[in-house]
Structures are given as structure tokens and as C-alpha cells.
Amino acid sequence: MPVPDTELLYATDAYVRTFDAHVEEVTADGGVILDRTALYPTGGGQPHDLGTLTWPGGSASVIDVRKDGARVVHRIDAAPPPVGSAVHGEIDWDRRYALMRYHTALHSMSGVIFQLHGATVTGGQMYPDRARMDFLLPDLSQDRLQQIEARTNALLAEAHPVSIQFYSRAAALEIPDLIRTRVNLIPEHVYEIRVVNIEGIDQQADGGTHVANTREVGQVHIIGSENKGKGNKRLEIVLK
Ligand SMILES: [Zn+2]
């Protein structure tokens, strides 16, 4: 019997903080699979959410969330609820919202680095209290760092909307911004591509959660930079 995909509530609305679902399956090692979830599983440089699951007769903290194919597995700190149980989920919102702000900050900064220097991003990692980004730019002076920070902050303050759209693979391959951010590297079997558009700043294929408007990010401060070899640079940022 084919197993149904988990409905990813965060993929269409990052502001869902609580949700109701049913237990589809409990894995051999105690992982809980629901028919739908708002809890983000680790991926794309964004750490998994924390939160709680409550069901008739029990509750537990969610300590890990990961993708297993098209399903999301929740690891909890108690005996799992029986299959078929109705569960109520709640996200640790402070942590998630911080990660959303950092995620939108990194995408905005990658748009700026491309606009100013034509440099492409090679990786990124968010935490609830900081983030870092790697990109290909052989020459990164103190002046350039200041310019990147100032330009990013000017754009963030302009209150650009952030929208989520879904494209067919063929349509996504027609969007120049997406080619720049390597949409062509997404596996062939992915036929629907989710695109995060920070309007006028950056557009990327991305599975993560973002704020709805750049004004929610606040201001970026570059607190460090280092050489990672072969022209790769790493920036570390905090938000205020
Ligand atoms: Zn991203």
C-alpha cells in the first residue's frame, strides 16, 4: 500500500503556529508520522523546529524533526501516541520566527552580493541567534563588507514583500534569477518547484520558511568574515 505524503503546512503558510493532525504511523524507533504538520524538518540550512504534541491521554516535546522521503518524522521525548490518534501540535514560535528572520536575511544578502559583485552563494546555515553564508568572491575587502551590509539594510528597510509561488520545472527553468541560483541542479524527478521571491531583491528555489515582509527582518550586522579557500568566503551575521 502506498504511503501518503505528509502535508507540509509551513510550505504554504510559515505563520501557522498550531495545528491539528492524525498519527499515520509510528516507526520502529518511535518516530511519529502525521498526515500534516507545521513543524519544519531540518533542510536547506534551516534547523528543525521544536514544539509540543498533545493527544488524548498524553503529551510530549518534539526534539527532532526530519524528512524521510515525502514524509516528516517527529522525534518526541515520551512514548508515542497510538496510530490514529488525534494530535494537537504547537511550534516553539520564538525559535521558528528567529529562523525565519535569519532565512530571509540570508536570501536578501545573497541578492545584494550578486547585484554588487556577480558572486554566487555556495552554502548557508541558520541558527536562532546567528547565521552564516558562503559565496564565491575572491576579493572581499573591508570596504566591500561595509557596502554589502549597508546595501542589504537599505533594501530590508524598504519593506519588500516576500511571496511563495509554485512553478512547474519547465516554467522555473525560464526564470533567470532561478538559473543563477542553480534551479537546474534540483533533481529531475521534482516536477513542482517552490520559489521564494523577495520581491525586487532575490528569487530562489527554496523549501524553507521566511517572513512575509523584509521589514520583519530588522537590520543585519556582519560580525565576521573568513577565507574558506578556492575563492570561497564566509560571512557571519547577527540581526538587531
Ligand atoms: Zn534558503
Short mmCIF file of N, CA, C and O in Angstrom, two decimals, residues 51-188:
data_model
loop_
_atom_site.label_atom_id
_atom_site.label_comp_id
_atom_site.label_asym_id
_atom_site.label_seq_id
_atom_site.Cartn_x
_atom_site.Cartn_y
_atom_site.Cartn_z
N GLY A 51 8.88 21.99 19.57
CA GLY A 51 7.48 22.23 19.87
C GLY A 51 6.92 21.14 20.74
O GLY A 51 7.67 20.41 21.40
N THR A 52 5.59 21.03 20.75
CA THR A 52 4.93 20.01 21.55
C THR A 52 3.84 19.33 20.72
O THR A 52 3.25 19.93 19.82
N LEU A 53 3.61 18.07 21.03
CA LEU A 53 2.45 17.34 20.51
C LEU A 53 1.61 16.92 21.71
O LEU A 53 2.15 16.45 22.72
N THR A 54 0.29 17.11 21.61
CA THR A 54 -0.63 16.73 22.68
C THR A 54 -1.71 15.85 22.08
O THR A 54 -2.17 16.11 20.96
N TRP A 55 -2.09 14.79 22.79
CA TRP A 55 -3.15 13.89 22.30
C TRP A 55 -3.96 13.44 23.50
O TRP A 55 -3.53 13.64 24.65
N PRO A 56 -5.12 12.82 23.28
CA PRO A 56 -5.93 12.38 24.43
C PRO A 56 -5.11 11.43 25.30
O PRO A 56 -4.69 10.38 24.82
N GLY A 57 -4.81 11.84 26.51
CA GLY A 57 -4.06 10.98 27.42
C GLY A 57 -2.56 11.18 27.41
O GLY A 57 -1.85 10.45 28.11
N GLY A 58 -2.03 12.14 26.65
CA GLY A 58 -0.58 12.32 26.67
C GLY A 58 -0.12 13.59 26.00
O GLY A 58 -0.88 14.26 25.31
N SER A 59 1.17 13.90 26.24
CA SER A 59 1.80 15.00 25.52
C SER A 59 3.31 14.80 25.58
O SER A 59 3.81 14.05 26.42
N ALA A 60 4.01 15.43 24.66
CA ALA A 60 5.46 15.26 24.60
C ALA A 60 6.07 16.46 23.92
O ALA A 60 5.41 17.17 23.15
N SER A 61 7.36 16.68 24.22
CA SER A 61 8.12 17.69 23.49
C SER A 61 8.67 17.07 22.22
O SER A 61 9.12 15.93 22.22
N VAL A 62 8.66 17.86 21.15
CA VAL A 62 9.28 17.44 19.89
C VAL A 62 10.75 17.84 19.97
O VAL A 62 11.06 19.02 20.15
N ILE A 63 11.64 16.84 19.84
CA ILE A 63 13.07 17.14 19.99
C ILE A 63 13.84 17.06 18.68
O ILE A 63 14.96 17.55 18.59
N ASP A 64 13.23 16.47 17.65
CA ASP A 64 13.88 16.45 16.33
C ASP A 64 12.79 16.27 15.27
O ASP A 64 11.77 15.63 15.53
N VAL A 65 13.00 16.89 14.12
CA VAL A 65 12.06 16.74 13.01
C VAL A 65 12.91 16.57 11.75
O VAL A 65 13.80 17.39 11.49
N ARG A 66 12.66 15.49 11.00
CA ARG A 66 13.43 15.30 9.77
C ARG A 66 12.54 14.74 8.68
O ARG A 66 11.50 14.15 8.95
N LYS A 67 13.00 14.94 7.45
CA LYS A 67 12.31 14.41 6.27
C LYS A 67 12.76 12.98 6.04
O LYS A 67 13.94 12.66 6.16
N ASP A 68 11.80 12.12 5.69
CA ASP A 68 12.13 10.78 5.21
C ASP A 68 11.34 10.62 3.91
O ASP A 68 10.15 10.32 3.93
N GLY A 69 12.00 10.88 2.80
CA GLY A 69 11.29 10.94 1.52
C GLY A 69 10.28 12.07 1.56
O GLY A 69 10.62 13.20 1.86
N ALA A 70 9.02 11.76 1.27
CA ALA A 70 7.97 12.79 1.26
C ALA A 70 7.22 12.86 2.58
O ALA A 70 6.17 13.48 2.68
N ARG A 71 7.78 12.21 3.61
CA ARG A 71 7.12 12.23 4.91
C ARG A 71 8.01 12.89 5.96
O ARG A 71 9.23 12.92 5.84
N VAL A 72 7.37 13.43 6.99
CA VAL A 72 8.08 14.12 8.06
C VAL A 72 8.00 13.24 9.32
O VAL A 72 6.91 12.81 9.70
N VAL A 73 9.16 12.99 9.92
CA VAL A 73 9.23 12.16 11.12
C VAL A 73 9.54 13.05 12.33
O VAL A 73 10.54 13.78 12.32
N HIS A 74 8.67 12.99 13.33
CA HIS A 74 8.84 13.77 14.55
C HIS A 74 9.40 12.85 15.64
O HIS A 74 8.81 11.79 15.91
N ARG A 75 10.49 13.26 16.24
CA ARG A 75 11.02 12.51 17.37
C ARG A 75 10.58 13.22 18.65
O ARG A 75 10.71 14.44 18.75
N ILE A 76 10.03 12.47 19.61
CA ILE A 76 9.49 13.09 20.83
C ILE A 76 10.12 12.45 22.06
O ILE A 76 10.75 11.39 21.96
N ASP A 77 9.94 13.14 23.21
CA ASP A 77 10.64 12.70 24.43
C ASP A 77 9.75 11.83 25.32
O ASP A 77 9.94 11.79 26.53
N ALA A 78 8.78 11.15 24.73
CA ALA A 78 7.89 10.28 25.50
C ALA A 78 7.44 9.13 24.61
O ALA A 78 7.73 9.13 23.40
N ALA A 79 6.73 8.17 25.19
CA ALA A 79 6.17 7.08 24.38
C ALA A 79 5.21 7.68 23.36
O ALA A 79 4.42 8.57 23.69
N PRO A 80 5.28 7.24 22.10
CA PRO A 80 4.46 7.87 21.05
C PRO A 80 2.97 7.57 21.20
O PRO A 80 2.59 6.55 21.78
N PRO A 81 2.13 8.45 20.67
CA PRO A 81 0.68 8.20 20.69
C PRO A 81 0.34 7.06 19.73
O PRO A 81 1.06 6.83 18.76
N PRO A 82 -0.75 6.33 19.97
CA PRO A 82 -1.14 5.25 19.08
C PRO A 82 -1.52 5.76 17.69
O PRO A 82 -1.97 6.90 17.53
N VAL A 83 -1.31 4.90 16.69
CA VAL A 83 -1.72 5.23 15.32
C VAL A 83 -3.20 5.56 15.31
O VAL A 83 -4.00 4.89 15.97
N GLY A 84 -3.58 6.61 14.58
CA GLY A 84 -4.97 7.03 14.51
C GLY A 84 -5.33 8.13 15.50
O GLY A 84 -6.38 8.76 15.36
N SER A 85 -4.46 8.36 16.50
CA SER A 85 -4.76 9.40 17.49
C SER A 85 -4.87 10.78 16.84
O SER A 85 -4.12 11.10 15.91
N ALA A 86 -5.78 11.58 17.38
CA ALA A 86 -5.81 12.99 17.02
C ALA A 86 -4.76 13.71 17.86
O ALA A 86 -4.70 13.51 19.08
N VAL A 87 -3.90 14.49 17.21
CA VAL A 87 -2.89 15.24 17.97
C VAL A 87 -3.02 16.73 17.67
O VAL A 87 -3.44 17.13 16.57
N HIS A 88 -2.64 17.50 18.67
CA HIS A 88 -2.57 18.95 18.51
C HIS A 88 -1.09 19.33 18.59
O HIS A 88 -0.40 18.95 19.54
N GLY A 89 -0.63 20.03 17.59
CA GLY A 89 0.77 20.43 17.56
C GLY A 89 0.94 21.91 17.81
O GLY A 89 0.08 22.71 17.42
N GLU A 90 2.03 22.24 18.47
CA GLU A 90 2.34 23.65 18.72
C GLU A 90 3.83 23.86 18.50
O GLU A 90 4.65 23.07 18.95
N ILE A 91 4.16 24.93 17.79
CA ILE A 91 5.56 25.23 17.47
C ILE A 91 6.16 26.16 18.52
O ILE A 91 5.47 27.05 19.02
N ASP A 92 7.42 25.93 18.86
CA ASP A 92 8.18 26.92 19.65
C ASP A 92 8.37 28.12 18.71
O ASP A 92 9.30 28.16 17.88
N TRP A 93 7.47 29.10 18.86
CA TRP A 93 7.38 30.17 17.87
C TRP A 93 8.55 31.14 17.93
O TRP A 93 9.01 31.65 16.90
N ASP A 94 9.07 31.42 19.12
CA ASP A 94 10.20 32.36 19.21
C ASP A 94 11.38 31.85 18.39
O ASP A 94 12.03 32.60 17.65
N ARG A 95 11.65 30.55 18.57
CA ARG A 95 12.76 29.94 17.83
C ARG A 95 12.49 29.97 16.32
O ARG A 95 13.33 30.38 15.53
N ARG A 96 11.31 29.54 15.92
CA ARG A 96 10.99 29.48 14.49
C ARG A 96 11.01 30.87 13.84
O ARG A 96 11.54 31.07 12.76
N TYR A 97 10.42 31.85 14.54
CA TYR A 97 10.35 33.19 13.95
C TYR A 97 11.76 33.76 13.78
O TYR A 97 12.06 34.41 12.77
N ALA A 98 12.64 33.50 14.75
CA ALA A 98 14.04 33.94 14.60
C ALA A 98 14.66 33.29 13.36
O ALA A 98 15.34 33.95 12.57
N LEU A 99 14.40 32.00 13.17
CA LEU A 99 14.96 31.31 12.00
C LEU A 99 14.39 31.86 10.69
O LEU A 99 15.09 31.98 9.69
N MET A 100 13.11 32.24 10.70
CA MET A 100 12.50 32.86 9.51
C MET A 100 13.18 34.19 9.19
O MET A 100 13.48 34.49 8.03
N ARG A 101 13.43 34.99 10.23
CA ARG A 101 14.09 36.29 10.01
C ARG A 101 15.50 36.08 9.45
O ARG A 101 15.92 36.77 8.52
N TYR A 102 16.23 35.11 10.01
CA TYR A 102 17.58 34.85 9.51
C TYR A 102 17.55 34.29 8.09
O TYR A 102 18.41 34.61 7.27
N HIS A 103 16.54 33.46 7.79
CA HIS A 103 16.49 32.88 6.45
C HIS A 103 16.27 33.97 5.40
O HIS A 103 16.96 34.03 4.39
N THR A 104 15.32 34.86 5.66
CA THR A 104 15.07 35.96 4.72
C THR A 104 16.27 36.91 4.64
O THR A 104 16.60 37.44 3.58
N ALA A 105 16.96 37.09 5.77
CA ALA A 105 18.17 37.94 5.78
C ALA A 105 19.24 37.35 4.85
O ALA A 105 19.84 38.08 4.05
N LEU A 106 19.45 36.05 4.93
CA LEU A 106 20.49 35.42 4.09
C LEU A 106 20.14 35.52 2.61
O LEU A 106 21.00 35.83 1.79
N HIS A 107 18.87 35.26 2.28
CA HIS A 107 18.49 35.37 0.86
C HIS A 107 18.65 36.81 0.38
O HIS A 107 19.11 37.03 -0.75
N SER A 108 18.27 37.77 1.19
CA SER A 108 18.40 39.18 0.79
C SER A 108 19.87 39.52 0.55
O SER A 108 20.22 40.18 -0.44
N MET A 109 20.72 39.06 1.47
CA MET A 109 22.14 39.36 1.34
C MET A 109 22.73 38.67 0.12
O MET A 109 23.59 39.23 -0.56
N SER A 110 22.25 37.49 -0.20
CA SER A 110 22.78 36.82 -1.39
C SER A 110 22.36 37.58 -2.66
O SER A 110 23.14 37.68 -3.61
N GLY A 111 21.15 38.17 -2.64
CA GLY A 111 20.73 39.01 -3.76
C GLY A 111 21.63 40.23 -3.91
O GLY A 111 22.03 40.60 -5.02
N VAL A 112 21.99 40.84 -2.78
CA VAL A 112 22.86 42.02 -2.80
C VAL A 112 24.25 41.67 -3.30
O VAL A 112 24.83 42.38 -4.14
N ILE A 113 24.80 40.56 -2.82
CA ILE A 113 26.16 40.17 -3.23
C ILE A 113 26.19 39.87 -4.73
O ILE A 113 27.16 40.18 -5.41
N PHE A 114 25.10 39.33 -5.24
CA PHE A 114 25.05 39.10 -6.68
C PHE A 114 24.94 40.43 -7.44
O PHE A 114 25.65 40.65 -8.43
N GLN A 115 24.06 41.33 -6.94
CA GLN A 115 23.89 42.62 -7.63
C GLN A 115 25.20 43.42 -7.64
O GLN A 115 25.56 44.01 -8.64
N LEU A 116 25.91 43.42 -6.51
CA LEU A 116 27.12 44.24 -6.40
C LEU A 116 28.33 43.59 -7.08
O LEU A 116 29.17 44.28 -7.65
N HIS A 117 28.44 42.27 -6.96
CA HIS A 117 29.70 41.62 -7.36
C HIS A 117 29.52 40.43 -8.30
O HIS A 117 30.52 39.82 -8.68
N GLY A 118 28.29 40.09 -8.65
CA GLY A 118 28.07 38.94 -9.52
C GLY A 118 28.46 37.62 -8.87
O GLY A 118 28.68 36.63 -9.57
N ALA A 119 28.56 37.61 -7.54
CA ALA A 119 29.04 36.41 -6.83
C ALA A 119 27.88 35.48 -6.50
O ALA A 119 26.78 35.93 -6.15
N THR A 120 28.11 34.17 -6.60
CA THR A 120 27.07 33.20 -6.29
C THR A 120 27.31 32.56 -4.92
O THR A 120 28.45 32.35 -4.50
N VAL A 121 26.20 32.26 -4.28
CA VAL A 121 26.24 31.65 -2.94
C VAL A 121 26.46 30.15 -3.08
O VAL A 121 25.89 29.51 -3.96
N THR A 122 27.30 29.61 -2.20
CA THR A 122 27.59 28.17 -2.25
C THR A 122 27.06 27.43 -1.03
O THR A 122 27.08 26.20 -1.01
N GLY A 123 26.57 28.16 -0.03
CA GLY A 123 26.01 27.47 1.14
C GLY A 123 25.58 28.45 2.20
O GLY A 123 25.93 29.63 2.14
N GLY A 124 24.78 27.96 3.15
CA GLY A 124 24.35 28.83 4.25
C GLY A 124 23.86 27.98 5.40
O GLY A 124 23.45 26.83 5.20
N GLN A 125 23.93 28.55 6.59
CA GLN A 125 23.42 27.85 7.77
C GLN A 125 22.81 28.87 8.72
O GLN A 125 23.44 29.88 9.02
N MET A 126 21.57 28.58 9.14
CA MET A 126 20.90 29.46 10.09
C MET A 126 20.90 28.84 11.47
O MET A 126 20.86 27.62 11.62
N TYR A 127 20.91 29.71 12.49
CA TYR A 127 20.71 29.33 13.89
C TYR A 127 19.70 30.34 14.44
O TYR A 127 19.47 31.37 13.83
N PRO A 128 19.13 30.06 15.61
CA PRO A 128 18.17 31.04 16.14
C PRO A 128 18.81 32.38 16.51
O PRO A 128 18.11 33.39 16.62
N ASP A 129 20.14 32.42 16.68
CA ASP A 129 20.78 33.66 17.12
C ASP A 129 21.88 34.16 16.18
O ASP A 129 22.56 35.14 16.48
N ARG A 130 22.06 33.52 15.03
CA ARG A 130 23.08 33.96 14.06
C ARG A 130 22.91 33.15 12.78
O ARG A 130 22.13 32.19 12.75
N ALA A 131 23.66 33.54 11.77
CA ALA A 131 23.64 32.77 10.51
C ALA A 131 24.95 33.00 9.80
O ALA A 131 25.66 33.98 10.06
N ARG A 132 25.28 32.08 8.89
CA ARG A 132 26.46 32.29 8.06
C ARG A 132 26.15 31.91 6.63
O ARG A 132 25.24 31.15 6.35
N MET A 133 26.94 32.50 5.73
CA MET A 133 26.72 32.27 4.31
C MET A 133 28.07 32.18 3.61
O MET A 133 28.97 32.97 3.89
N ASP A 134 28.20 31.21 2.70
CA ASP A 134 29.42 31.05 1.90
C ASP A 134 29.12 31.45 0.46
O ASP A 134 28.06 31.13 -0.07
N PHE A 135 30.07 32.12 -0.16
CA PHE A 135 29.89 32.52 -1.57
C PHE A 135 31.24 32.66 -2.24
O PHE A 135 32.27 32.79 -1.57
N LEU A 136 31.20 32.64 -3.57
CA LEU A 136 32.43 32.70 -4.37
C LEU A 136 32.75 34.15 -4.70
O LEU A 136 32.10 34.75 -5.56
N LEU A 137 33.74 34.70 -4.01
CA LEU A 137 34.17 36.08 -4.29
C LEU A 137 35.63 36.20 -3.85
O LEU A 137 35.91 36.35 -2.66
N PRO A 138 36.55 36.12 -4.82
CA PRO A 138 37.98 36.09 -4.45
C PRO A 138 38.41 37.32 -3.64
O PRO A 138 39.20 37.19 -2.73
N ASP A 139 37.86 38.49 -3.99
CA ASP A 139 38.34 39.71 -3.35
C ASP A 139 37.25 40.32 -2.46
O ASP A 139 36.28 40.87 -2.95
N LEU A 140 37.43 40.18 -1.15
CA LEU A 140 36.44 40.73 -0.21
C LEU A 140 37.15 41.65 0.78
O LEU A 140 37.69 41.21 1.78
N SER A 141 37.15 42.96 0.46
CA SER A 141 37.83 43.93 1.32
C SER A 141 36.89 44.41 2.42
O SER A 141 35.68 44.14 2.38
N GLN A 142 37.42 45.15 3.38
CA GLN A 142 36.60 45.74 4.44
C GLN A 142 35.57 46.71 3.84
O GLN A 142 34.42 46.74 4.30
N ASP A 143 35.99 47.44 2.82
CA ASP A 143 35.06 48.34 2.13
C ASP A 143 33.88 47.58 1.53
O ASP A 143 32.73 48.01 1.64
N ARG A 144 34.19 46.48 0.90
CA ARG A 144 33.12 45.69 0.28
C ARG A 144 32.18 45.12 1.34
O ARG A 144 30.97 45.08 1.12
N LEU A 145 32.72 44.68 2.46
CA LEU A 145 31.87 44.17 3.54
C LEU A 145 30.89 45.24 4.01
O LEU A 145 29.70 44.99 4.19
N GLN A 146 31.43 46.44 4.20
CA GLN A 146 30.58 47.55 4.67
C GLN A 146 29.50 47.88 3.64
O GLN A 146 28.36 48.18 3.99
N GLN A 147 29.90 47.81 2.39
CA GLN A 147 28.96 48.12 1.31
C GLN A 147 27.84 47.06 1.25
O GLN A 147 26.66 47.40 1.07
N ILE A 148 28.21 45.80 1.42
CA ILE A 148 27.21 44.71 1.41
C ILE A 148 26.23 44.90 2.56
O ILE A 148 25.01 44.80 2.40
N GLU A 149 26.76 45.21 3.74
CA GLU A 149 25.90 45.39 4.92
C GLU A 149 24.97 46.60 4.73
O GLU A 149 23.75 46.51 4.98
N ALA A 150 25.52 47.71 4.25
CA ALA A 150 24.72 48.93 4.10
C ALA A 150 23.62 48.75 3.05
O ALA A 150 22.47 49.16 3.25
N ARG A 151 23.99 48.11 1.94
CA ARG A 151 23.00 47.91 0.85
C ARG A 151 21.90 46.96 1.31
O ARG A 151 20.71 47.18 1.04
N THR A 152 22.28 45.88 2.00
CA THR A 152 21.28 44.92 2.50
C THR A 152 20.32 45.63 3.44
O THR A 152 19.09 45.48 3.32
N ASN A 153 20.85 46.43 4.37
CA ASN A 153 19.99 47.10 5.34
C ASN A 153 19.08 48.14 4.69
O ASN A 153 17.92 48.29 5.09
N ALA A 154 19.59 48.82 3.68
CA ALA A 154 18.75 49.80 2.97
C ALA A 154 17.57 49.08 2.30
O ALA A 154 16.43 49.54 2.38
N LEU A 155 17.85 47.95 1.66
CA LEU A 155 16.77 47.21 0.99
C LEU A 155 15.79 46.62 1.99
O LEU A 155 14.57 46.70 1.79
N LEU A 156 16.27 46.05 3.08
CA LEU A 156 15.38 45.46 4.08
C LEU A 156 14.41 46.52 4.60
O LEU A 156 13.21 46.25 4.78
N ALA A 157 14.92 47.72 4.83
CA ALA A 157 14.10 48.80 5.39
C ALA A 157 13.05 49.29 4.40
O ALA A 157 12.08 49.95 4.79
N GLU A 158 13.22 48.96 3.12
CA GLU A 158 12.23 49.38 2.12
C GLU A 158 10.95 48.54 2.15
O GLU A 158 10.03 48.78 1.37
N ALA A 159 10.91 47.55 3.03
CA ALA A 159 9.68 46.75 3.24
C ALA A 159 9.22 46.03 1.98
O ALA A 159 8.09 46.22 1.52
N HIS A 160 10.07 45.21 1.43
CA HIS A 160 9.72 44.40 0.26
C HIS A 160 8.90 43.18 0.68
O HIS A 160 9.29 42.47 1.61
N PRO A 161 7.77 42.92 -0.01
CA PRO A 161 7.00 41.70 0.30
C PRO A 161 7.78 40.44 -0.10
O PRO A 161 8.55 40.47 -1.06
N VAL A 162 7.52 39.38 0.65
CA VAL A 162 8.11 38.08 0.34
C VAL A 162 6.97 37.14 -0.03
O VAL A 162 6.03 36.97 0.76
N SER A 163 7.02 36.57 -1.23
CA SER A 163 5.93 35.69 -1.65
C SER A 163 6.45 34.29 -1.97
O SER A 163 7.63 34.12 -2.31
N ILE A 164 5.56 33.33 -1.83
CA ILE A 164 5.87 31.93 -2.13
C ILE A 164 5.05 31.54 -3.36
O ILE A 164 3.83 31.74 -3.38
N GLN A 165 5.71 30.99 -4.36
CA GLN A 165 4.99 30.53 -5.55
C GLN A 165 5.49 29.15 -5.95
O GLN A 165 6.64 28.80 -5.66
N PHE A 166 4.61 28.40 -6.59
CA PHE A 166 4.99 27.07 -7.08
C PHE A 166 4.98 27.09 -8.60
O PHE A 166 4.04 27.58 -9.22
N TYR A 167 6.06 26.58 -9.19
CA TYR A 167 6.20 26.54 -10.64
C TYR A 167 6.44 25.10 -11.09
O TYR A 167 7.04 24.31 -10.35
N SER A 168 6.02 24.82 -12.33
CA SER A 168 6.44 23.56 -12.93
C SER A 168 7.94 23.66 -13.17
O SER A 168 8.50 24.77 -13.27
N ARG A 169 8.59 22.53 -13.28
CA ARG A 169 10.02 22.54 -13.53
C ARG A 169 10.35 23.34 -14.81
O ARG A 169 11.28 24.15 -14.82
N ALA A 170 9.55 23.10 -15.86
CA ALA A 170 9.81 23.78 -17.14
C ALA A 170 9.68 25.30 -16.98
O ALA A 170 10.51 26.06 -17.50
N ALA A 171 8.67 25.76 -16.25
CA ALA A 171 8.48 27.20 -16.05
C ALA A 171 9.61 27.79 -15.20
O ALA A 171 10.10 28.89 -15.47
N ALA A 172 10.03 27.06 -14.18
CA ALA A 172 11.12 27.54 -13.31
C ALA A 172 12.41 27.73 -14.09
O ALA A 172 13.16 28.68 -13.87
N LEU A 173 12.65 26.85 -15.06
CA LEU A 173 13.88 26.93 -15.84
C LEU A 173 13.89 28.13 -16.79
O LEU A 173 14.91 28.45 -17.39
N GLU A 174 12.75 28.83 -16.90
CA GLU A 174 12.67 30.03 -17.74
C GLU A 174 12.96 31.31 -16.95
O GLU A 174 13.02 32.39 -17.52
N ILE A 175 13.10 31.22 -15.62
CA ILE A 175 13.26 32.41 -14.79
C ILE A 175 14.75 32.65 -14.54
O ILE A 175 15.41 31.84 -13.90
N PRO A 176 15.29 33.77 -15.07
CA PRO A 176 16.75 33.98 -14.97
C PRO A 176 17.30 33.93 -13.54
O PRO A 176 18.35 33.34 -13.30
N ASP A 177 16.58 34.54 -12.58
CA ASP A 177 17.04 34.53 -11.19
C ASP A 177 17.24 33.10 -10.68
O ASP A 177 18.11 32.84 -9.85
N LEU A 178 16.38 32.21 -11.14
CA LEU A 178 16.44 30.84 -10.63
C LEU A 178 17.61 30.08 -11.26
O LEU A 178 18.21 29.22 -10.63
N ILE A 179 17.94 30.42 -12.50
CA ILE A 179 19.11 29.82 -13.13
C ILE A 179 20.36 30.22 -12.35
O ILE A 179 21.22 29.39 -12.05
N ARG A 180 20.44 31.49 -12.00
CA ARG A 180 21.58 31.99 -11.22
C ARG A 180 21.73 31.20 -9.93
O ARG A 180 22.84 30.92 -9.48
N THR A 181 20.61 30.87 -9.30
CA THR A 181 20.69 30.16 -8.02
C THR A 181 20.56 28.64 -8.24
O THR A 181 20.21 27.90 -7.34
N ARG A 182 20.84 28.21 -9.47
CA ARG A 182 21.07 26.79 -9.78
C ARG A 182 19.84 25.90 -9.66
O ARG A 182 19.93 24.79 -9.15
N VAL A 183 18.71 26.41 -10.13
CA VAL A 183 17.50 25.60 -10.10
C VAL A 183 17.70 24.33 -10.94
O VAL A 183 17.10 23.29 -10.68
N ASN A 184 18.61 24.42 -11.93
CA ASN A 184 18.87 23.27 -12.81
C ASN A 184 19.49 22.08 -12.05
O ASN A 184 19.50 20.97 -12.54
N LEU A 185 20.01 22.36 -10.85
CA LEU A 185 20.62 21.27 -10.06
C LEU A 185 19.59 20.50 -9.24
O LEU A 185 19.90 19.48 -8.63
N ILE A 186 18.34 20.98 -9.20
CA ILE A 186 17.30 20.25 -8.48
C ILE A 186 17.01 18.94 -9.23
O ILE A 186 16.91 18.95 -10.45
N PRO A 187 16.91 17.82 -8.50
CA PRO A 187 16.75 16.53 -9.17
C PRO A 187 15.58 16.51 -10.16
O PRO A 187 14.54 17.13 -9.93
N GLU A 188 15.77 15.81 -11.27
CA GLU A 188 14.80 15.75 -12.36
C GLU A 188 13.40 15.32 -11.92
O GLU A 188 12.40 15.73 -12.50
#
